[in-house]
mmCIF file of C-alpha atoms and ligand atoms in Angstrom:
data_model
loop_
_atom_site.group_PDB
_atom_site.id
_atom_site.type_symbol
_atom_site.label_atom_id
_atom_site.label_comp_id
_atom_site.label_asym_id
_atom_site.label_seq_id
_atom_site.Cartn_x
_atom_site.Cartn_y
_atom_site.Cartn_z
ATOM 1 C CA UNK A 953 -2.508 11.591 -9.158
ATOM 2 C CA UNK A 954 -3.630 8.287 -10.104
ATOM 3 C CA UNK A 955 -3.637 5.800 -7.441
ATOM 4 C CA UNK A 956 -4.198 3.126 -9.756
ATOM 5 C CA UNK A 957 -6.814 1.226 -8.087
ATOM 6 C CA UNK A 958 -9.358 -0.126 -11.400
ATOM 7 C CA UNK A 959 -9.007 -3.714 -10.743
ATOM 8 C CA UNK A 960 -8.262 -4.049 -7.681
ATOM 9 C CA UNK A 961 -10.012 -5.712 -4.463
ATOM 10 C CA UNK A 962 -9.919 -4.273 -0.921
ATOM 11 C CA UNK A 963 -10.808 -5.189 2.639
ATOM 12 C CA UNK A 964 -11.526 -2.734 5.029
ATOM 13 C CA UNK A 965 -12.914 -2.735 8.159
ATOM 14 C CA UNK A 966 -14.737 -1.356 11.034
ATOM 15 C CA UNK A 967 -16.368 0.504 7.921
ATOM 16 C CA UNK A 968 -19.547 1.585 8.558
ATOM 17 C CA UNK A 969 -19.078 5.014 9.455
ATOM 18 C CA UNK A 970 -15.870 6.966 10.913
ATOM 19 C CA UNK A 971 -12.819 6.667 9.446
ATOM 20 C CA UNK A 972 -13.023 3.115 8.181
ATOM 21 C CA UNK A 973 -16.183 4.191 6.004
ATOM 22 C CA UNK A 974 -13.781 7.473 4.782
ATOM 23 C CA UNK A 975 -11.578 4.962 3.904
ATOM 24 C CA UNK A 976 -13.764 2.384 1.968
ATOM 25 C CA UNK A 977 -15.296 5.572 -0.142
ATOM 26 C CA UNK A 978 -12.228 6.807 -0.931
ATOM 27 C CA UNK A 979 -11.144 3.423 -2.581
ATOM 28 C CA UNK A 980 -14.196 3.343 -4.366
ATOM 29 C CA UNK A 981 -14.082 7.148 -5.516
ATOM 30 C CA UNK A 982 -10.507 6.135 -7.016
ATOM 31 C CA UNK A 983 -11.995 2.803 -8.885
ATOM 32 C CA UNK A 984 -11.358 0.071 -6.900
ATOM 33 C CA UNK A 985 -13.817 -2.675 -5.507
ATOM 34 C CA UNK A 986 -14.247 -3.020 -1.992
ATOM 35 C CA UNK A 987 -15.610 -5.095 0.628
ATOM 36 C CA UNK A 988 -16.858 -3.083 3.647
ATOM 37 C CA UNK A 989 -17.777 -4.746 7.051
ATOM 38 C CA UNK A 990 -18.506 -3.673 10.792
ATOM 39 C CA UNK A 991 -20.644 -5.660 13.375
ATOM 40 C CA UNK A 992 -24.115 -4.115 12.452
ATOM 41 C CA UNK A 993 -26.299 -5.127 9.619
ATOM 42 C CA UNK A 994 -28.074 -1.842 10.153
ATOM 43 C CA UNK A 995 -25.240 0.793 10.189
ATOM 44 C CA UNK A 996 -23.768 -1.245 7.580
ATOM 45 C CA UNK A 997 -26.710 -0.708 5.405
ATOM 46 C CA UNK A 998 -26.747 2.563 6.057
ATOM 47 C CA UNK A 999 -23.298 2.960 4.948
ATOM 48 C CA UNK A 1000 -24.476 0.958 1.701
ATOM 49 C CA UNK A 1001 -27.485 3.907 0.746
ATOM 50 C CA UNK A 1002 -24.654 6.787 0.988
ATOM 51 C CA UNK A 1003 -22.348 4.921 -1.497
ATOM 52 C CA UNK A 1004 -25.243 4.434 -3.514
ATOM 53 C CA UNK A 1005 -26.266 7.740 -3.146
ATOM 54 C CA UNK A 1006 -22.867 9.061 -4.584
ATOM 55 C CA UNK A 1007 -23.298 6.567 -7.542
ATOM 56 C CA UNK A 1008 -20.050 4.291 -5.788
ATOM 57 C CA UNK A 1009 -21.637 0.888 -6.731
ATOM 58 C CA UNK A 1010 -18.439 -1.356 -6.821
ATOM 59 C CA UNK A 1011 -18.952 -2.846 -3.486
ATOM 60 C CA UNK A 1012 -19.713 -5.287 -1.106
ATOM 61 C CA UNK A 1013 -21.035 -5.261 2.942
ATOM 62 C CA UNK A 1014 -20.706 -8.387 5.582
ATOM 63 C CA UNK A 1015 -21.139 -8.567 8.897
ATOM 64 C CA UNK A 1016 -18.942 -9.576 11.317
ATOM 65 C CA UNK A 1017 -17.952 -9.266 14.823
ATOM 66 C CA UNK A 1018 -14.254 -8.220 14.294
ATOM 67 C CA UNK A 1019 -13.677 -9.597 18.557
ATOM 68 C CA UNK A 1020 -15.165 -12.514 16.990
ATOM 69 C CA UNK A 1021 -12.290 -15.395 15.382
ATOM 70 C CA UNK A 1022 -14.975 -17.384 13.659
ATOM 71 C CA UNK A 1023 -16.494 -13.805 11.989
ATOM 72 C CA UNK A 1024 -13.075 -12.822 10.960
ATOM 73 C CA UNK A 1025 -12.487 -16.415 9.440
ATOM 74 C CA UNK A 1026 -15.937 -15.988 7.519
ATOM 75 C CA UNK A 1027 -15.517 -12.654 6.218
ATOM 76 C CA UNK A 1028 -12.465 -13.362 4.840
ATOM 77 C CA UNK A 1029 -13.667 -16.384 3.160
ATOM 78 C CA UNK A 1030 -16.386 -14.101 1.783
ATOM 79 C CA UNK A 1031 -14.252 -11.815 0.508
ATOM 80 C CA UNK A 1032 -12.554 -14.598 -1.711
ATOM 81 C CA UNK A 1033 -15.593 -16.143 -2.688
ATOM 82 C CA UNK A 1034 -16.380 -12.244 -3.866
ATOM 83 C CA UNK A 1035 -13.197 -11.114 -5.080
ATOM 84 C CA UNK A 1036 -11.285 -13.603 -5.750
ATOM 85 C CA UNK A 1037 -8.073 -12.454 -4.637
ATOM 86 C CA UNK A 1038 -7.108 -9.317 -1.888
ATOM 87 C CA UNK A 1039 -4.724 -6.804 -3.092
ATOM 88 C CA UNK A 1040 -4.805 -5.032 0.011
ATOM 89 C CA UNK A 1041 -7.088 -4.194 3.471
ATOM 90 C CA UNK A 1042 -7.372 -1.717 6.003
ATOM 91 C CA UNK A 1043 -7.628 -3.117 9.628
ATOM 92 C CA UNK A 1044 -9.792 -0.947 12.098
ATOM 93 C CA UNK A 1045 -11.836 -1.226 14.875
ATOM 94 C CA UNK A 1046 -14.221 0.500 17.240
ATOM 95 C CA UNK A 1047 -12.683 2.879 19.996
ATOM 96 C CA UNK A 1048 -11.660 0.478 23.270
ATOM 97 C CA UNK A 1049 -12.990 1.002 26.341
ATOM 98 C CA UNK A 1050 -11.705 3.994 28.073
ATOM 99 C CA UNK A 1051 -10.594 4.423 32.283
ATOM 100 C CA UNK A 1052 -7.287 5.432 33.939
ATOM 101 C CA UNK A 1053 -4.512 2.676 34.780
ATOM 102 C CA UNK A 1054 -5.215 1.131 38.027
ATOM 103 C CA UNK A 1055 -9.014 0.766 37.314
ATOM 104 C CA UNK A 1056 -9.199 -1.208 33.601
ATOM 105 C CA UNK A 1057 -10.897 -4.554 35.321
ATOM 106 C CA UNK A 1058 -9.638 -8.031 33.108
ATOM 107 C CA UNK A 1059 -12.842 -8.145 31.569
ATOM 108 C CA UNK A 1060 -12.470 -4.562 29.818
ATOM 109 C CA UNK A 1061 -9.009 -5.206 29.054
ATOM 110 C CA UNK A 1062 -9.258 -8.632 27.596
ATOM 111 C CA UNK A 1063 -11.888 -6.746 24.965
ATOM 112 C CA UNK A 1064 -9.667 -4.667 23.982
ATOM 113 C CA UNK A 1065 -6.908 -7.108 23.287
ATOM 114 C CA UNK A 1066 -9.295 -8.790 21.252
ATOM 115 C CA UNK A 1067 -10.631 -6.095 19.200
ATOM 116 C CA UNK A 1068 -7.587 -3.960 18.802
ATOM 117 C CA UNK A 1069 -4.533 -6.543 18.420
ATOM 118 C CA UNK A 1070 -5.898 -9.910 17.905
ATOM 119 C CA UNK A 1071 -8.398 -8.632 15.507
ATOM 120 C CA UNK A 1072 -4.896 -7.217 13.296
ATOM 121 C CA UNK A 1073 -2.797 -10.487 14.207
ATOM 122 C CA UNK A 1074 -5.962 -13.024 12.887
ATOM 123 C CA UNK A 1075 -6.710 -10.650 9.661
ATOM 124 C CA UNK A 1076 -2.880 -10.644 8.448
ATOM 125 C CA UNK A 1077 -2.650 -14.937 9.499
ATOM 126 C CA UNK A 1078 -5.217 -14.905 6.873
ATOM 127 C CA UNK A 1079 -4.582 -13.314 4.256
ATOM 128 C CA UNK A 1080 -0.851 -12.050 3.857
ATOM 129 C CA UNK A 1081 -0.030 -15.536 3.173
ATOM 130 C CA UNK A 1082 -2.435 -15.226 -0.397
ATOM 131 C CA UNK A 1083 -0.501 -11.866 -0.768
ATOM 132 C CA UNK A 1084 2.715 -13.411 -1.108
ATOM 133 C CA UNK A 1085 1.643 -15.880 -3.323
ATOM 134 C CA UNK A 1086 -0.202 -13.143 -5.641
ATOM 135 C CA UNK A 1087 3.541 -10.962 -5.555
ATOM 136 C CA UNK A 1088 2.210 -8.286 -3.669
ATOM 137 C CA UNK A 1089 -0.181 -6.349 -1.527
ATOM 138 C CA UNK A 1090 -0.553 -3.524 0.975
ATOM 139 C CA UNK A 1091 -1.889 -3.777 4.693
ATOM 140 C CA UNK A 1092 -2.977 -0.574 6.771
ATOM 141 C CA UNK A 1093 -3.495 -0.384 10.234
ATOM 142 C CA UNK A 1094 -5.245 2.618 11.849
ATOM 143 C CA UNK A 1095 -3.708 3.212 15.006
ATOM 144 C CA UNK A 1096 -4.044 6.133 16.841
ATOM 145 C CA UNK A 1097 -1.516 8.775 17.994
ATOM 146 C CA UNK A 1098 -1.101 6.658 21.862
ATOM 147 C CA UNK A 1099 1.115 4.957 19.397
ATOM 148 C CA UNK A 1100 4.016 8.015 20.131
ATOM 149 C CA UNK A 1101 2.355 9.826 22.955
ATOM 150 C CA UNK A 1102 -0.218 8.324 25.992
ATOM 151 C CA UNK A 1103 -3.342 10.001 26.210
ATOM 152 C CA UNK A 1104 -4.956 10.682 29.186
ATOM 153 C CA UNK A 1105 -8.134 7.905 30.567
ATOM 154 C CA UNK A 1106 -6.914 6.092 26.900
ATOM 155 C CA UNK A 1107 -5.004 3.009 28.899
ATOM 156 C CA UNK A 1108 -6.234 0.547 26.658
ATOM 157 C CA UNK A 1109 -5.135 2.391 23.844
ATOM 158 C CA UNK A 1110 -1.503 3.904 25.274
ATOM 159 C CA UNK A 1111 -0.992 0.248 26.100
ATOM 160 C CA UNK A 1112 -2.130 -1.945 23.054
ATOM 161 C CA UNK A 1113 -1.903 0.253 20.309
ATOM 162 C CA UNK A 1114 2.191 0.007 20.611
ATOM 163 C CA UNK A 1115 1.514 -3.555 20.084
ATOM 164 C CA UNK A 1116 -0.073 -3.165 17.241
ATOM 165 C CA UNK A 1117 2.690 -1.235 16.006
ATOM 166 C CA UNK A 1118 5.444 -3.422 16.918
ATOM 167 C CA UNK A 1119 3.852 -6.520 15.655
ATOM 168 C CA UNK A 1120 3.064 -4.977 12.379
ATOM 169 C CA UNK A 1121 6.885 -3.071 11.878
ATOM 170 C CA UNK A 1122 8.166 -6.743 12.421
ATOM 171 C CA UNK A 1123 5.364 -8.497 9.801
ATOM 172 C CA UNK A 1124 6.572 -5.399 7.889
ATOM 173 C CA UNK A 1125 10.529 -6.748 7.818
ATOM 174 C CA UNK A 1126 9.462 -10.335 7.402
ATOM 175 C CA UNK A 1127 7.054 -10.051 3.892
ATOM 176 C CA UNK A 1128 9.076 -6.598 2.051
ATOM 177 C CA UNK A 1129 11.239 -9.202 0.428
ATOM 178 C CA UNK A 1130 7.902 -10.364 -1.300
ATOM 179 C CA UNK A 1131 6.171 -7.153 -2.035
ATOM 180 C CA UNK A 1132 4.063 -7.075 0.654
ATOM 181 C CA UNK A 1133 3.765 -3.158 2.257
ATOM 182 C CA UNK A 1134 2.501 -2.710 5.842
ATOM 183 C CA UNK A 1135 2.036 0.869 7.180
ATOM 184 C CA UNK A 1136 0.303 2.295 10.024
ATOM 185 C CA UNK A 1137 -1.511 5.725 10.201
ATOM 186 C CA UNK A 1138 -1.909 7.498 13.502
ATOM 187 C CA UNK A 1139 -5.275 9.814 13.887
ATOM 188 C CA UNK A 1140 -5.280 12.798 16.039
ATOM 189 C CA UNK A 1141 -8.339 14.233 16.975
ATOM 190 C CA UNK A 1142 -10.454 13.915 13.960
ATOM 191 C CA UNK A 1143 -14.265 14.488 13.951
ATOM 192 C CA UNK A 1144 -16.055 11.288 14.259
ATOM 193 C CA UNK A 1145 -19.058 9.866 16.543
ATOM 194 C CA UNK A 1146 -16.130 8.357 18.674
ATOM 195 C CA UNK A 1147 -14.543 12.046 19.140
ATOM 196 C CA UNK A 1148 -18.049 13.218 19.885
ATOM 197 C CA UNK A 1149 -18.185 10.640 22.609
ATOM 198 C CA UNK A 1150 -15.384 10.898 24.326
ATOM 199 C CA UNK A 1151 -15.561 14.607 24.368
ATOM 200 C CA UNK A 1152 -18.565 14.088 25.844
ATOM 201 C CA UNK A 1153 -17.844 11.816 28.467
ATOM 202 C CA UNK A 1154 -14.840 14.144 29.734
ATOM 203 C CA UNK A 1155 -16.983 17.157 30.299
ATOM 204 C CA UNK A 1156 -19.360 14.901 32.463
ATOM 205 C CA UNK A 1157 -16.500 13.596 34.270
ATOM 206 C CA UNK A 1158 -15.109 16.929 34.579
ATOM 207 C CA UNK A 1159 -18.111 19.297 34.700
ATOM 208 C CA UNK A 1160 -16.803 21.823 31.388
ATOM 209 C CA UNK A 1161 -19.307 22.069 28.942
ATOM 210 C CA UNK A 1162 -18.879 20.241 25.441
ATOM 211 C CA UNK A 1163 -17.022 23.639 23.712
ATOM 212 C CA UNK A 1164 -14.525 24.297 26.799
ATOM 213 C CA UNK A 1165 -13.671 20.365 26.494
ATOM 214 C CA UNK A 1166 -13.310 21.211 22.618
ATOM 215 C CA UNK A 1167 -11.943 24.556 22.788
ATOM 216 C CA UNK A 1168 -9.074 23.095 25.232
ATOM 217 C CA UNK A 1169 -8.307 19.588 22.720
ATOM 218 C CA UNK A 1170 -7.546 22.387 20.039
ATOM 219 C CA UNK A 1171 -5.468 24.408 21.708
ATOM 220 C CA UNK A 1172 -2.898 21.337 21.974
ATOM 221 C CA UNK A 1173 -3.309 20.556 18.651
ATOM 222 C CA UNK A 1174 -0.356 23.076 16.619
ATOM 223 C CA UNK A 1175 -3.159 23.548 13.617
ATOM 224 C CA UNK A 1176 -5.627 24.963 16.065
ATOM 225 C CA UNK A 1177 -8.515 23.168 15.370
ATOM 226 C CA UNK A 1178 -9.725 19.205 15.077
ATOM 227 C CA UNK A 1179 -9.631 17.360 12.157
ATOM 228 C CA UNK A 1180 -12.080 17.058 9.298
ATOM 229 C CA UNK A 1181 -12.656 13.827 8.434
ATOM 230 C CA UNK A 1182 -12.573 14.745 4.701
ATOM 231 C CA UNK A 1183 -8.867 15.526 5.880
ATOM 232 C CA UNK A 1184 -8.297 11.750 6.616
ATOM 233 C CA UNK A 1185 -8.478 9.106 3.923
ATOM 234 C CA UNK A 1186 -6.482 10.643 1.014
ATOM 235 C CA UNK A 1187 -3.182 9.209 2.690
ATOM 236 C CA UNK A 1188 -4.697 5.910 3.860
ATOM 237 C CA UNK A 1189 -5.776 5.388 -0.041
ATOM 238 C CA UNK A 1190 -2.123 6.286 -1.305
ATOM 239 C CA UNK A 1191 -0.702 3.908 1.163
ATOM 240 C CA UNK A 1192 -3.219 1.282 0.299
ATOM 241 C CA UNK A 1193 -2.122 1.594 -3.623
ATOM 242 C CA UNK A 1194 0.693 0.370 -5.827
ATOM 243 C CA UNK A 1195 1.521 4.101 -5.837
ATOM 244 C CA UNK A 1196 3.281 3.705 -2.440
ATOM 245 C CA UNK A 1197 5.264 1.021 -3.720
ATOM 246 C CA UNK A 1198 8.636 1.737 -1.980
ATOM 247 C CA UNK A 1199 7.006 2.656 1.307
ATOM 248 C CA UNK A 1200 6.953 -0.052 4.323
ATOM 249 C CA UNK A 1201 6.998 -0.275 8.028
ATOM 250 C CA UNK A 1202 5.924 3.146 8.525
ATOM 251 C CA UNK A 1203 3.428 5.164 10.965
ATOM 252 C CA UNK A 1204 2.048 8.110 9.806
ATOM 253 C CA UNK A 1205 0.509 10.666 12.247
ATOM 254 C CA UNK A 1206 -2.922 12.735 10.372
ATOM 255 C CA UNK A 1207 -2.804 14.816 13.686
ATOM 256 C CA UNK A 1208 -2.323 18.666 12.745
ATOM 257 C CA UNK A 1209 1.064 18.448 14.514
ATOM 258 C CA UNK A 1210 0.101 17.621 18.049
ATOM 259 C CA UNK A 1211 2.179 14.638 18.326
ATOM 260 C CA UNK A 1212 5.842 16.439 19.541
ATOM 261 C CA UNK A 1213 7.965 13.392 18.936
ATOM 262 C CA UNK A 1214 10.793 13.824 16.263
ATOM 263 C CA UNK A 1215 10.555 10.566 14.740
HETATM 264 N N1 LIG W 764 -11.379 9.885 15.364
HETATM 265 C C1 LIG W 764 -10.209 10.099 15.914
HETATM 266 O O1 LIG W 764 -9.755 11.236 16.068
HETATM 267 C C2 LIG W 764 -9.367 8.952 16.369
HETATM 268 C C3 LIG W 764 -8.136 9.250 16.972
HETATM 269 C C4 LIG W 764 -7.338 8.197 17.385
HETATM 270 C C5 LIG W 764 -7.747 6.898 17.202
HETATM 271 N N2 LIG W 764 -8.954 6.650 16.616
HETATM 272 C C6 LIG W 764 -9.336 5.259 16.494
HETATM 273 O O2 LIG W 764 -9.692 4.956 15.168
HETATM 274 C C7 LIG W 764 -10.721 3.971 15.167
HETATM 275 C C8 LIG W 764 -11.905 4.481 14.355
HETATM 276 O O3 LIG W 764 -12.336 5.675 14.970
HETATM 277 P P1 LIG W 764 -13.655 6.453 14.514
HETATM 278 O O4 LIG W 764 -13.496 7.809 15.079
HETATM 279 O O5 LIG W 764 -13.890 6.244 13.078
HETATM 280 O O6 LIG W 764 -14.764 5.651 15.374
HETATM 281 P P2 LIG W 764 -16.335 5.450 15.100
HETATM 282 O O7 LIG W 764 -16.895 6.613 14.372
HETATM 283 O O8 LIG W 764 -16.887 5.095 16.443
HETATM 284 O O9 LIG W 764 -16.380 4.171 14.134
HETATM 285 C C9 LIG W 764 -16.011 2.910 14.621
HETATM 286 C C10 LIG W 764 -16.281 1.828 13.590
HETATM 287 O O10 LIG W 764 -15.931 0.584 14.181
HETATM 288 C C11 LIG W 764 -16.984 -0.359 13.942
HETATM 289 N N3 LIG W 764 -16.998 -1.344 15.015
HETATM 290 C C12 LIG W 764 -17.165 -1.129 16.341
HETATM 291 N N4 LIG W 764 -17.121 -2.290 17.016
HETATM 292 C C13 LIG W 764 -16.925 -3.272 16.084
HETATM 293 C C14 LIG W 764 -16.784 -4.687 16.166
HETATM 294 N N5 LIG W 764 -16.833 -5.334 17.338
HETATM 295 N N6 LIG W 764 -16.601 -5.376 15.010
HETATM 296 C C15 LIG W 764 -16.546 -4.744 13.805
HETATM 297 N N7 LIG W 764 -16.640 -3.394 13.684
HETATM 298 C C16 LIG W 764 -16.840 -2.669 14.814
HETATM 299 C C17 LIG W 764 -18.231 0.511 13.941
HETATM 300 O O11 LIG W 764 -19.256 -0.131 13.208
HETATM 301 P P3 LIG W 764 -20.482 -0.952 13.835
HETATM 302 O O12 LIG W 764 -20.927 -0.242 15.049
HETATM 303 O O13 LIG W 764 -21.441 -0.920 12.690
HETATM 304 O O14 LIG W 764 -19.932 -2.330 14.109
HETATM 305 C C18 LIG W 764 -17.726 1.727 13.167
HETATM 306 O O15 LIG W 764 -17.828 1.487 11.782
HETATM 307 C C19 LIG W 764 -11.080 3.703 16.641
HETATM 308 O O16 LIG W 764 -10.385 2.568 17.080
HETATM 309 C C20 LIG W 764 -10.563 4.937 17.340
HETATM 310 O O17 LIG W 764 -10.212 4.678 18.682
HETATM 311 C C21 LIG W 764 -9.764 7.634 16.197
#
């Protein structure tokens, strides 16, 4: 399929590695130009010599703090000043701090807020307004699955991901009139540094080794197995294109099944 993307300009963030950076080389594999950020100039540059290294050229890196209002405001003027215009962006961040319910302290929780709703509410205030006036765009959130199912020592996440889904399922309502598509996609246990960490932070806390902690997130997972994160982007870049034209206000789980909800 072609997604159609020569020509057109994307934002994504939290990209230099994980699933944002799946993301970002996706949309450059399929032709389109893209700005890439995350909060360190070194990962970030990193992230810059394996595009290069596949020949993906069409792109640009900037730093910024995504907790940070005045980094968001810059790297979205930057990404103008680049572009020109935004046809669409992929909101991200980094993993929130984990704990169980009654021992997330204000300080941990207030980070959170910051880097997984406000950092979505500040990055649509700024630029689904030039989206409406261009007749169109797409905005992607990734979410996680906490968004149809808790997960357990993931309060931050069971609690303000659903936030992040009901904010953007309104936003969705508000701009469909004008051709602007927001969509949400819900990982499940896909292989990243962040699923590496956690793991391993739950067999300290519990005392299994890495594999049984492993062995035992599989086995709730229908497919068997984790995710690879080869197994990730494809959908995020379809949603992200003019090819998902009549699609809006969705959340799409990339899970291998374990979410059990019906809807
Ligand atoms: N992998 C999964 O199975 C899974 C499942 C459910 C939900 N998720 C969620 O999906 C998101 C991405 O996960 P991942 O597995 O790709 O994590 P990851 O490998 O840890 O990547 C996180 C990305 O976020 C960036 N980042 C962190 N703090 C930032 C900040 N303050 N400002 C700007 N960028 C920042 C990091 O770049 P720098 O360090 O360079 O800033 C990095 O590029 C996370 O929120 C995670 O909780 C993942």
């Amino acid at each position: 399929m072609n997604l159609e993307l020569s020509g057109r300009n994307y934002l994504v963030i939290a990209a230099s590695k994980g699933l944002g950076f799946s993301v970002a080389r996706e949309l450059l594999r399929e032709g389109a130009c893209v700005m890439l950020s995350s909060s360190n100039a070194a990962r970030l540059a990193d992230a810059a010599e394996r595009l290069w290294a596949e020949k993906l050229e069409n792109f640009q890196t900037t730093v910024a703090d995504l907790r940070n209002p005045a980094d968001i405001d810059e790297l979205v003027r930057e990404t103008f000043n680049a572009f020109g215009r935004i046809d669409g962006f992929l909101t991200n961040c980094g993993g929130p701090p984990a704990g169980p319910p009654l021992e997330v302290t204000d300080e941990k929780w207030q980070l959170a807020f910051d880097s997984v709703f406000m950092s979505v509410v500040r990055l649509c205030r700024l630029i689904v307004p030039s989206m409406i006036e261009l007749g169109g765009g797409s905005v992607l959130a990734i979410t996680s699955t906490t968004v149809k199912q808790p997960i357990e020592n993931l309060t931050t996440s069971n609690a303000l991901r659903p936030a992040v889904v009901g904010y953007l399922r309104y936003l969705a309502n508000e701009v469909a009139a004008k051709n602007v598509r927001v969509n949400a996609v819900a990982p499940g246990r896909i292989l990243t540094e962040r699923t590496q960490e956690l793991d391993t932070a739950l067999a300290a806390r519990t005392g299994q080794s890495l594999d049984e902690v492993r062995s035992r997130s599989a086995e709730e997972i229908p497919m068997k197995r984790l995710g690879d994160i080869s197994e990730f982007p494809a959908l995020c870049a379809f949603l992200l294109s003019p090819r998902a034209s009549y699609i809006t206000g969705q959340t799409f789980c990339i899970d291998g099944g374990r979410v059990q909800s019906l809807w």
